[in-house]
CSV table of C-alpha atoms in Angstrom, one decimal:
chain,number,residue,atom,x,y,z
A,273,MET,CA,102.3,126.8,99.8
A,274,PHE,CA,101.3,123.3,98.6
A,275,GLU,CA,103.5,123.5,95.5
A,276,LEU,CA,104.2,120.2,93.7
A,277,ASN,CA,106.5,121.4,91.0
A,278,GLY,CA,108.7,118.5,89.8
A,279,LYS,CA,106.7,115.9,91.6
A,280,THR,CA,105.0,113.0,90.0
A,281,ALA,CA,101.6,111.6,91.1
A,282,LEU,CA,99.6,108.5,90.2
A,283,VAL,CA,95.8,108.8,90.7
A,284,THR,CA,93.6,105.7,90.4
A,285,GLY,CA,90.0,106.1,89.5
A,286,ALA,CA,90.8,109.4,87.7
A,287,SER,CA,87.9,108.8,85.3
A,288,GLY,CA,85.5,109.3,88.2
A,289,GLY,CA,84.3,112.5,89.8
A,290,ILE,CA,86.6,112.7,92.8
A,291,GLY,CA,89.6,111.2,91.1
A,292,ALA,CA,89.5,113.6,88.2
A,293,GLU,CA,89.3,116.5,90.5
A,294,VAL,CA,92.2,115.2,92.6
A,295,ALA,CA,94.3,114.9,89.4
A,296,ARG,CA,93.3,118.4,88.4
A,297,ALA,CA,94.3,119.8,91.8
A,298,LEU,CA,97.7,118.0,91.9
A,299,HIS,CA,98.3,119.1,88.3
A,300,ALA,CA,97.4,122.7,89.1
A,301,ALA,CA,100.0,122.6,91.9
A,302,GLY,CA,102.6,121.7,89.4
A,303,ALA,CA,102.8,117.9,89.5
A,304,THR,CA,103.0,115.6,86.6
A,305,VAL,CA,100.0,113.3,86.8
A,306,GLY,CA,99.4,109.7,85.8
A,307,LEU,CA,95.7,109.2,85.2
A,308,SER,CA,94.5,105.6,85.8
A,309,GLY,CA,91.1,104.1,85.5
A,310,THR,CA,89.3,101.4,83.6
A,311,ARG,CA,87.4,103.7,81.1
A,312,VAL,CA,90.0,105.1,78.7
A,313,GLU,CA,87.8,107.8,77.1
A,314,PRO,CA,87.3,110.0,80.1
A,315,LEU,CA,91.0,109.6,81.0
A,316,GLU,CA,92.0,110.8,77.5
A,317,ALA,CA,89.6,113.7,77.7
A,318,LEU,CA,91.0,114.7,81.1
A,319,ALA,CA,94.6,114.4,79.8
A,320,ALA,CA,93.7,116.5,76.7
A,321,ASP,CA,92.2,119.1,79.0
A,322,LEU,CA,95.3,119.2,81.2
A,323,ALA,CA,97.3,119.5,78.0
A,324,GLU,CA,100.8,118.9,79.5
A,325,ARG,CA,102.3,116.8,82.3
A,326,ALA,CA,99.5,114.3,82.0
A,327,HIS,CA,99.8,110.6,81.2
A,328,VAL,CA,97.0,108.1,80.6
A,329,LEU,CA,97.6,104.8,82.3
A,330,PRO,CA,94.6,102.5,82.0
A,331,CYS,CA,94.3,99.7,84.5
A,332,ASN,CA,91.7,97.2,85.5
A,333,LEU,CA,92.2,97.0,89.3
A,334,SER,CA,90.5,93.6,89.6
A,335,ASP,CA,93.3,92.1,87.5
A,336,PRO,CA,96.3,91.5,89.9
A,337,GLU,CA,98.9,91.4,87.1
A,338,ALA,CA,97.7,94.7,85.7
A,339,VAL,CA,97.8,96.2,89.2
A,340,GLU,CA,101.4,95.0,89.8
A,341,ALA,CA,102.5,96.5,86.5
A,342,LEU,CA,100.9,99.9,87.1
A,343,PRO,CA,103.5,101.5,89.4
A,344,LYS,CA,106.2,100.5,86.9
A,345,GLN,CA,104.3,101.9,84.0
A,346,ALA,CA,103.9,105.2,86.0
A,347,VAL,CA,107.6,105.4,86.6
A,348,GLU,CA,108.3,104.7,82.9
A,349,ALA,CA,105.9,107.4,81.9
A,350,MET,CA,106.8,110.0,84.4
A,351,GLY,CA,110.4,109.1,85.5
A,352,SER,CA,109.4,108.6,89.1
A,353,LEU,CA,106.5,108.1,91.4
A,354,ASP,CA,106.4,110.5,94.3
A,355,ILE,CA,102.7,110.6,95.2
A,356,LEU,CA,100.2,107.8,95.1
A,357,VAL,CA,96.5,108.5,95.4
A,358,ASN,CA,94.4,105.3,95.8
A,359,ASN,CA,91.1,106.7,94.9
A,360,ALA,CA,89.5,104.0,92.8
A,361,GLY,CA,86.5,102.3,94.4
A,362,ILE,CA,83.5,100.3,93.5
A,363,THR,CA,80.3,99.5,95.3
A,364,ARG,CA,78.2,96.3,95.2
A,365,ASP,CA,75.6,97.2,97.8
A,366,ASN,CA,73.3,94.6,99.2
A,367,LEU,CA,71.8,93.7,102.5
A,368,PHE,CA,74.2,91.6,104.5
A,369,MET,CA,72.0,88.6,104.6
A,370,ARG,CA,71.8,88.7,100.8
A,371,MET,CA,75.3,89.6,100.0
A,372,SER,CA,77.0,87.0,97.8
A,373,ASP,CA,80.6,86.0,98.2
A,374,GLU,CA,81.2,87.5,94.8
A,375,GLU,CA,79.9,90.9,95.8
A,376,TRP,CA,82.1,90.8,98.9
A,377,ALA,CA,85.2,89.7,97.0
A,378,GLN,CA,84.8,92.2,94.2
A,379,VAL,CA,84.6,95.2,96.5
A,380,LEU,CA,87.5,93.9,98.7
A,381,ASP,CA,89.7,93.2,95.7
A,382,VAL,CA,89.3,96.5,94.0
A,383,ASN,CA,89.0,98.8,97.0
A,384,LEU,CA,91.5,97.3,99.4
A,385,THR,CA,93.7,94.6,97.8
A,386,ALA,CA,94.5,96.7,94.7
A,387,ALA,CA,95.4,99.6,97.0
A,388,MET,CA,97.8,97.4,99.0
A,389,ARG,CA,99.5,96.2,95.8
A,390,LEU,CA,99.9,99.7,94.5
A,391,CYS,CA,101.3,100.9,97.8
A,392,ARG,CA,103.8,98.0,97.7
A,393,GLY,CA,104.8,98.7,94.2
A,394,ALA,CA,105.2,102.4,94.8
A,395,LEU,CA,107.3,102.1,97.9
A,396,ARG,CA,110.6,101.0,96.4
A,397,GLY,CA,111.1,104.3,94.6
A,398,MET,CA,109.9,106.3,97.5
A,399,MET,CA,112.3,104.5,99.9
A,400,LYS,CA,115.2,105.3,97.6
A,401,ALA,CA,114.1,108.9,97.2
A,402,ARG,CA,113.6,109.3,101.0
A,403,TRP,CA,110.4,111.1,100.1
A,404,GLY,CA,106.9,109.8,99.3
A,405,ARG,CA,103.2,110.6,99.8
A,406,ILE,CA,100.5,108.0,99.8
A,407,VAL,CA,96.9,109.2,100.2
A,408,ASN,CA,94.2,106.6,100.4
A,409,ILE,CA,90.7,107.7,99.8
A,410,THR,CA,88.5,105.9,102.3
A,411,SER,CA,85.0,106.9,103.3
A,412,VAL,CA,83.0,108.1,106.3
A,413,VAL,CA,81.2,104.7,106.2
A,414,GLY,CA,84.5,103.0,107.0
A,415,ALA,CA,84.2,104.7,110.4
A,416,THR,CA,80.4,104.8,110.9
A,417,GLY,CA,79.2,101.7,109.0
A,418,ASN,CA,76.3,101.9,106.6
A,419,PRO,CA,73.4,99.5,106.1
A,420,GLY,CA,73.7,97.7,102.7
A,421,GLN,CA,77.4,98.4,102.5
A,422,GLY,CA,79.0,95.8,104.7
A,423,ASN,CA,81.5,95.0,102.0
A,424,TYR,CA,82.3,98.6,101.2
A,425,ALA,CA,82.6,99.7,104.8
A,426,ALA,CA,84.9,96.7,105.5
A,427,ALA,CA,87.2,97.6,102.7
A,428,LYS,CA,87.3,101.3,103.7
A,429,ALA,CA,87.9,100.5,107.4
A,430,GLY,CA,90.6,98.0,106.2
A,431,MET,CA,92.2,100.8,104.3
A,432,VAL,CA,92.6,102.9,107.4
A,433,GLY,CA,94.2,100.0,109.4
A,434,MET,CA,96.5,99.3,106.4
A,435,SER,CA,97.5,102.9,106.1
A,436,LYS,CA,98.4,103.3,109.8
A,437,SER,CA,100.5,100.1,109.7
A,438,LEU,CA,102.4,101.2,106.6
A,439,ALA,CA,102.8,104.7,108.1
A,440,TYR,CA,104.6,103.2,111.0
A,441,GLU,CA,107.0,101.2,108.8
A,442,VAL,CA,108.1,104.0,106.4
A,443,ALA,CA,107.8,107.1,108.5
A,444,SER,CA,111.6,107.2,109.1
A,445,ARG,CA,112.1,107.3,105.3
A,446,GLY,CA,110.3,110.5,104.7
A,447,ILE,CA,107.2,108.7,103.4
A,448,THR,CA,103.8,109.6,104.8
A,449,VAL,CA,100.6,107.5,104.5
A,450,ASN,CA,97.3,109.1,105.2
A,451,CYS,CA,93.6,108.7,104.4
A,452,VAL,CA,91.0,111.2,103.3
A,453,ALA,CA,87.5,110.1,104.2
A,454,PRO,CA,84.8,111.8,102.2
A,455,GLY,CA,81.3,112.1,103.4
A,456,PHE,CA,78.5,112.5,100.8
A,457,ILE,CA,80.0,114.1,97.7
A,458,GLU,CA,78.2,115.0,94.5
A,459,THR,CA,79.4,112.3,92.1
A,460,ALA,CA,78.0,109.6,89.9
A,461,MET,CA,78.1,107.3,92.9
A,462,THR,CA,75.7,109.5,94.9
A,463,ASP,CA,73.6,110.5,91.9
A,464,LYS,CA,72.2,107.0,92.1
A,465,LEU,CA,70.4,107.9,95.3
A,466,ASN,CA,66.8,108.9,95.1
A,467,ASP,CA,65.4,112.2,96.5
A,468,ASP,CA,64.1,110.5,99.6
A,469,GLN,CA,67.5,109.0,100.3
A,470,LYS,CA,69.2,112.3,99.6
A,471,GLY,CA,66.8,114.2,101.9
A,472,LYS,CA,67.5,111.8,104.7
A,473,ILE,CA,71.2,112.2,104.3
A,474,LEU,CA,71.1,116.0,104.1
A,475,SER,CA,69.2,116.1,107.4
A,476,GLN,CA,72.2,114.5,109.0
A,477,ILE,CA,74.8,116.9,107.6
A,478,PRO,CA,75.3,120.0,109.7
A,479,ALA,CA,76.7,121.8,106.7
A,480,GLY,CA,73.3,121.2,105.0
A,481,ARG,CA,74.7,120.2,101.7
A,482,MET,CA,76.7,117.6,99.9
A,483,GLY,CA,80.4,118.2,99.4
A,484,SER,CA,82.0,118.8,96.1
A,485,PRO,CA,84.8,116.7,94.5
A,486,ALA,CA,87.1,119.8,94.7
A,487,GLU,CA,86.7,119.8,98.5
A,488,ILE,CA,88.1,116.3,98.6
A,489,ALA,CA,90.9,117.2,96.2
A,490,SER,CA,92.0,120.1,98.4
A,491,ALA,CA,92.4,117.7,101.3
A,492,VAL,CA,94.5,115.3,99.1
A,493,LEU,CA,96.6,118.2,97.9
A,494,TYR,CA,97.4,119.2,101.5
A,495,LEU,CA,98.4,115.6,102.4
A,496,ALA,CA,100.5,115.3,99.3
A,497,SER,CA,102.4,118.5,99.9
A,498,ALA,CA,105.8,119.0,101.6
A,499,GLU,CA,103.9,121.1,104.2
A,500,ALA,CA,102.2,117.9,105.5
A,501,GLY,CA,105.5,116.1,106.1
A,502,TYR,CA,104.8,115.6,109.8
A,503,VAL,CA,101.2,114.3,109.3
A,504,THR,CA,101.1,110.5,108.9
A,505,GLY,CA,98.8,107.7,109.8
A,506,ALA,CA,96.0,110.2,109.9
A,507,THR,CA,92.5,110.2,108.5
A,508,LEU,CA,91.2,113.6,107.4
A,509,HIS,CA,87.4,113.5,107.5
A,510,VAL,CA,85.8,115.8,104.9
A,511,ASN,CA,82.1,115.4,105.5
A,512,GLY,CA,80.4,118.7,106.4
A,513,GLY,CA,80.2,117.6,110.0
A,514,MET,CA,78.2,114.5,109.4
A,515,ALA,CA,80.5,112.5,111.6
A,516,MET,CA,82.8,114.4,113.9
A,517,ILE,CA,85.5,111.7,114.5
B,182,MET,CA,139.4,91.1,99.0
B,183,SER,CA,137.3,90.5,96.0
B,184,ASP,CA,135.6,93.1,93.9
B,185,VAL,CA,132.1,91.9,95.0
B,186,ALA,CA,133.0,92.1,98.7
B,187,ASP,CA,134.3,95.6,98.2
B,188,ARG,CA,131.2,96.8,96.5
B,189,VAL,CA,128.9,95.1,99.1
B,190,LYS,CA,131.0,96.6,101.9
B,191,LYS,CA,130.7,100.1,100.4
B,192,ILE,CA,126.9,99.8,100.2
B,193,VAL,CA,126.7,98.5,103.8
B,194,VAL,CA,128.9,101.2,105.2
B,195,GLU,CA,127.0,104.0,103.4
B,196,HIS,CA,123.6,102.6,104.2
B,197,LEU,CA,124.0,101.7,107.8
B,198,SER,CA,126.6,104.5,108.6
B,199,VAL,CA,129.0,102.0,110.2
B,200,GLU,CA,132.8,101.9,110.4
B,201,GLU,CA,134.3,99.9,107.6
B,202,ASP,CA,136.3,97.6,110.0
B,203,LYS,CA,133.0,96.6,111.7
B,204,VAL,CA,131.8,95.0,108.4
B,205,THR,CA,133.5,91.6,108.9
B,206,GLU,CA,132.6,88.2,107.3
B,207,ASN,CA,130.3,87.2,110.2
B,208,ALA,CA,128.9,90.6,111.0
B,209,SER,CA,125.1,90.4,111.3
B,210,PHE,CA,123.3,93.3,109.7
B,211,ILE,CA,120.8,93.4,112.5
B,212,ASP,CA,122.7,92.1,115.6
B,213,ASP,CA,126.1,93.7,114.9
B,214,LEU,CA,125.6,96.6,112.5
B,215,GLY,CA,122.4,98.1,114.0
B,216,ALA,CA,120.1,97.5,111.0
B,217,ASP,CA,116.4,97.3,111.5
B,218,SER,CA,114.2,95.0,109.4
B,219,LEU,CA,113.4,97.8,106.9
B,220,ASP,CA,117.2,98.5,106.6
B,221,THR,CA,117.7,94.9,105.5
B,222,VAL,CA,115.0,95.3,102.8
B,223,GLU,CA,116.7,98.4,101.6
B,224,LEU,CA,120.1,96.7,101.6
B,225,VAL,CA,118.7,93.9,99.4
B,226,MET,CA,117.3,96.5,97.1
B,227,ALA,CA,120.7,98.2,96.8
B,228,PHE,CA,122.4,94.9,96.1
B,229,GLU,CA,119.9,94.1,93.4
B,230,GLU,CA,120.6,97.4,91.8
B,231,GLU,CA,124.4,97.4,92.1
B,232,PHE,CA,124.8,93.9,90.7
B,233,GLY,CA,121.9,93.8,88.3
B,234,ILE,CA,120.4,90.7,89.9
B,235,GLU,CA,117.1,89.7,91.4
B,236,ILE,CA,117.0,88.5,95.0
B,237,PRO,CA,113.7,86.7,95.7
B,238,ASP,CA,112.1,87.3,99.2
B,239,ASP,CA,112.8,83.8,100.4
B,240,ALA,CA,116.5,84.2,99.5
B,241,ALA,CA,116.6,87.6,101.0
B,242,GLU,CA,115.6,86.2,104.4
B,243,THR,CA,118.7,84.0,104.4
B,244,ILE,CA,121.1,86.9,103.9
B,245,GLN,CA,121.8,87.8,107.5
B,246,THR,CA,125.5,88.7,107.5
B,247,PHE,CA,128.0,90.5,105.3
B,248,GLY,CA,129.4,87.1,104.3
B,249,ASP,CA,126.0,85.7,103.4
B,250,ALA,CA,125.4,88.7,101.1
B,251,VAL,CA,128.8,88.3,99.3
B,252,LYS,CA,128.3,84.6,98.9
B,253,PHE,CA,124.8,84.9,97.6
B,254,ILE,CA,125.7,87.6,95.1
B,255,LYS,CA,128.8,85.7,93.8
B,256,GLU,CA,126.6,82.7,93.2
B,257,ALA,CA,123.8,84.7,91.5
B,258,GLN,CA,126.1,86.5,89.1
């Protein structure tokens, strides 16, 4: 089950903790992977580690032209684009009253608008192939909100609405569009939290621990697989029970 | 019938699974041939590929009938 032999997948933010693990999981299932991100070094290291069926496709997601070009580059490198995982995300946390227009715009641009552009660019090939999988990585805070993350939560909630709308449009063409919503996962993003913050968070997680990137990757692998062909417009929450929604 | 019209007709027949004789000059893709809006996007994609042309979105919106498509493609070539 969950084999992806012969499939091609583009993963954004593959230089980060979750993205790298998603790329590894899809690759282990047999997919050829396009590794995208802004930092080339970790992408090269991951590609070297995967050895075969891995292509490095650097892209700055705040540059609209680079984003437009990325799906085409992925097709050039891999021959097709069957699976798109919009995983890249940034945070610019601030209290709402202090949040600058720039902090708001940066987060919306990279986390939401770039994902929209990549979906749009990837759809043409998927429509022709009558098969496609789009998995957007959102966040538990898109559903629950989080103080200090008005911009991030807005972008992530926006992603869910976007995914559902797109799922409607392309369902009849064999293309599914779903979201995976991680809770608190051990990554560089959550390493920035201090012990006090971590303690408070853990007290709200029934599982009593943070999740691992591999646990997000498994959810993505499922939604990317042929077996999940009847699942679309869904958000799969992977959060240790922190928010049962 | 011109070569362009033949090729366009073939795409329409295949894509929308309609009888060839239904695809007349004034046949509207949506009103007469049962296309939905996404079908029309796909038809335009197929025309672009078949004829090696680019059909911008604002032009695509004006292609409502089989005749519109043939006319546009002839002019674009």
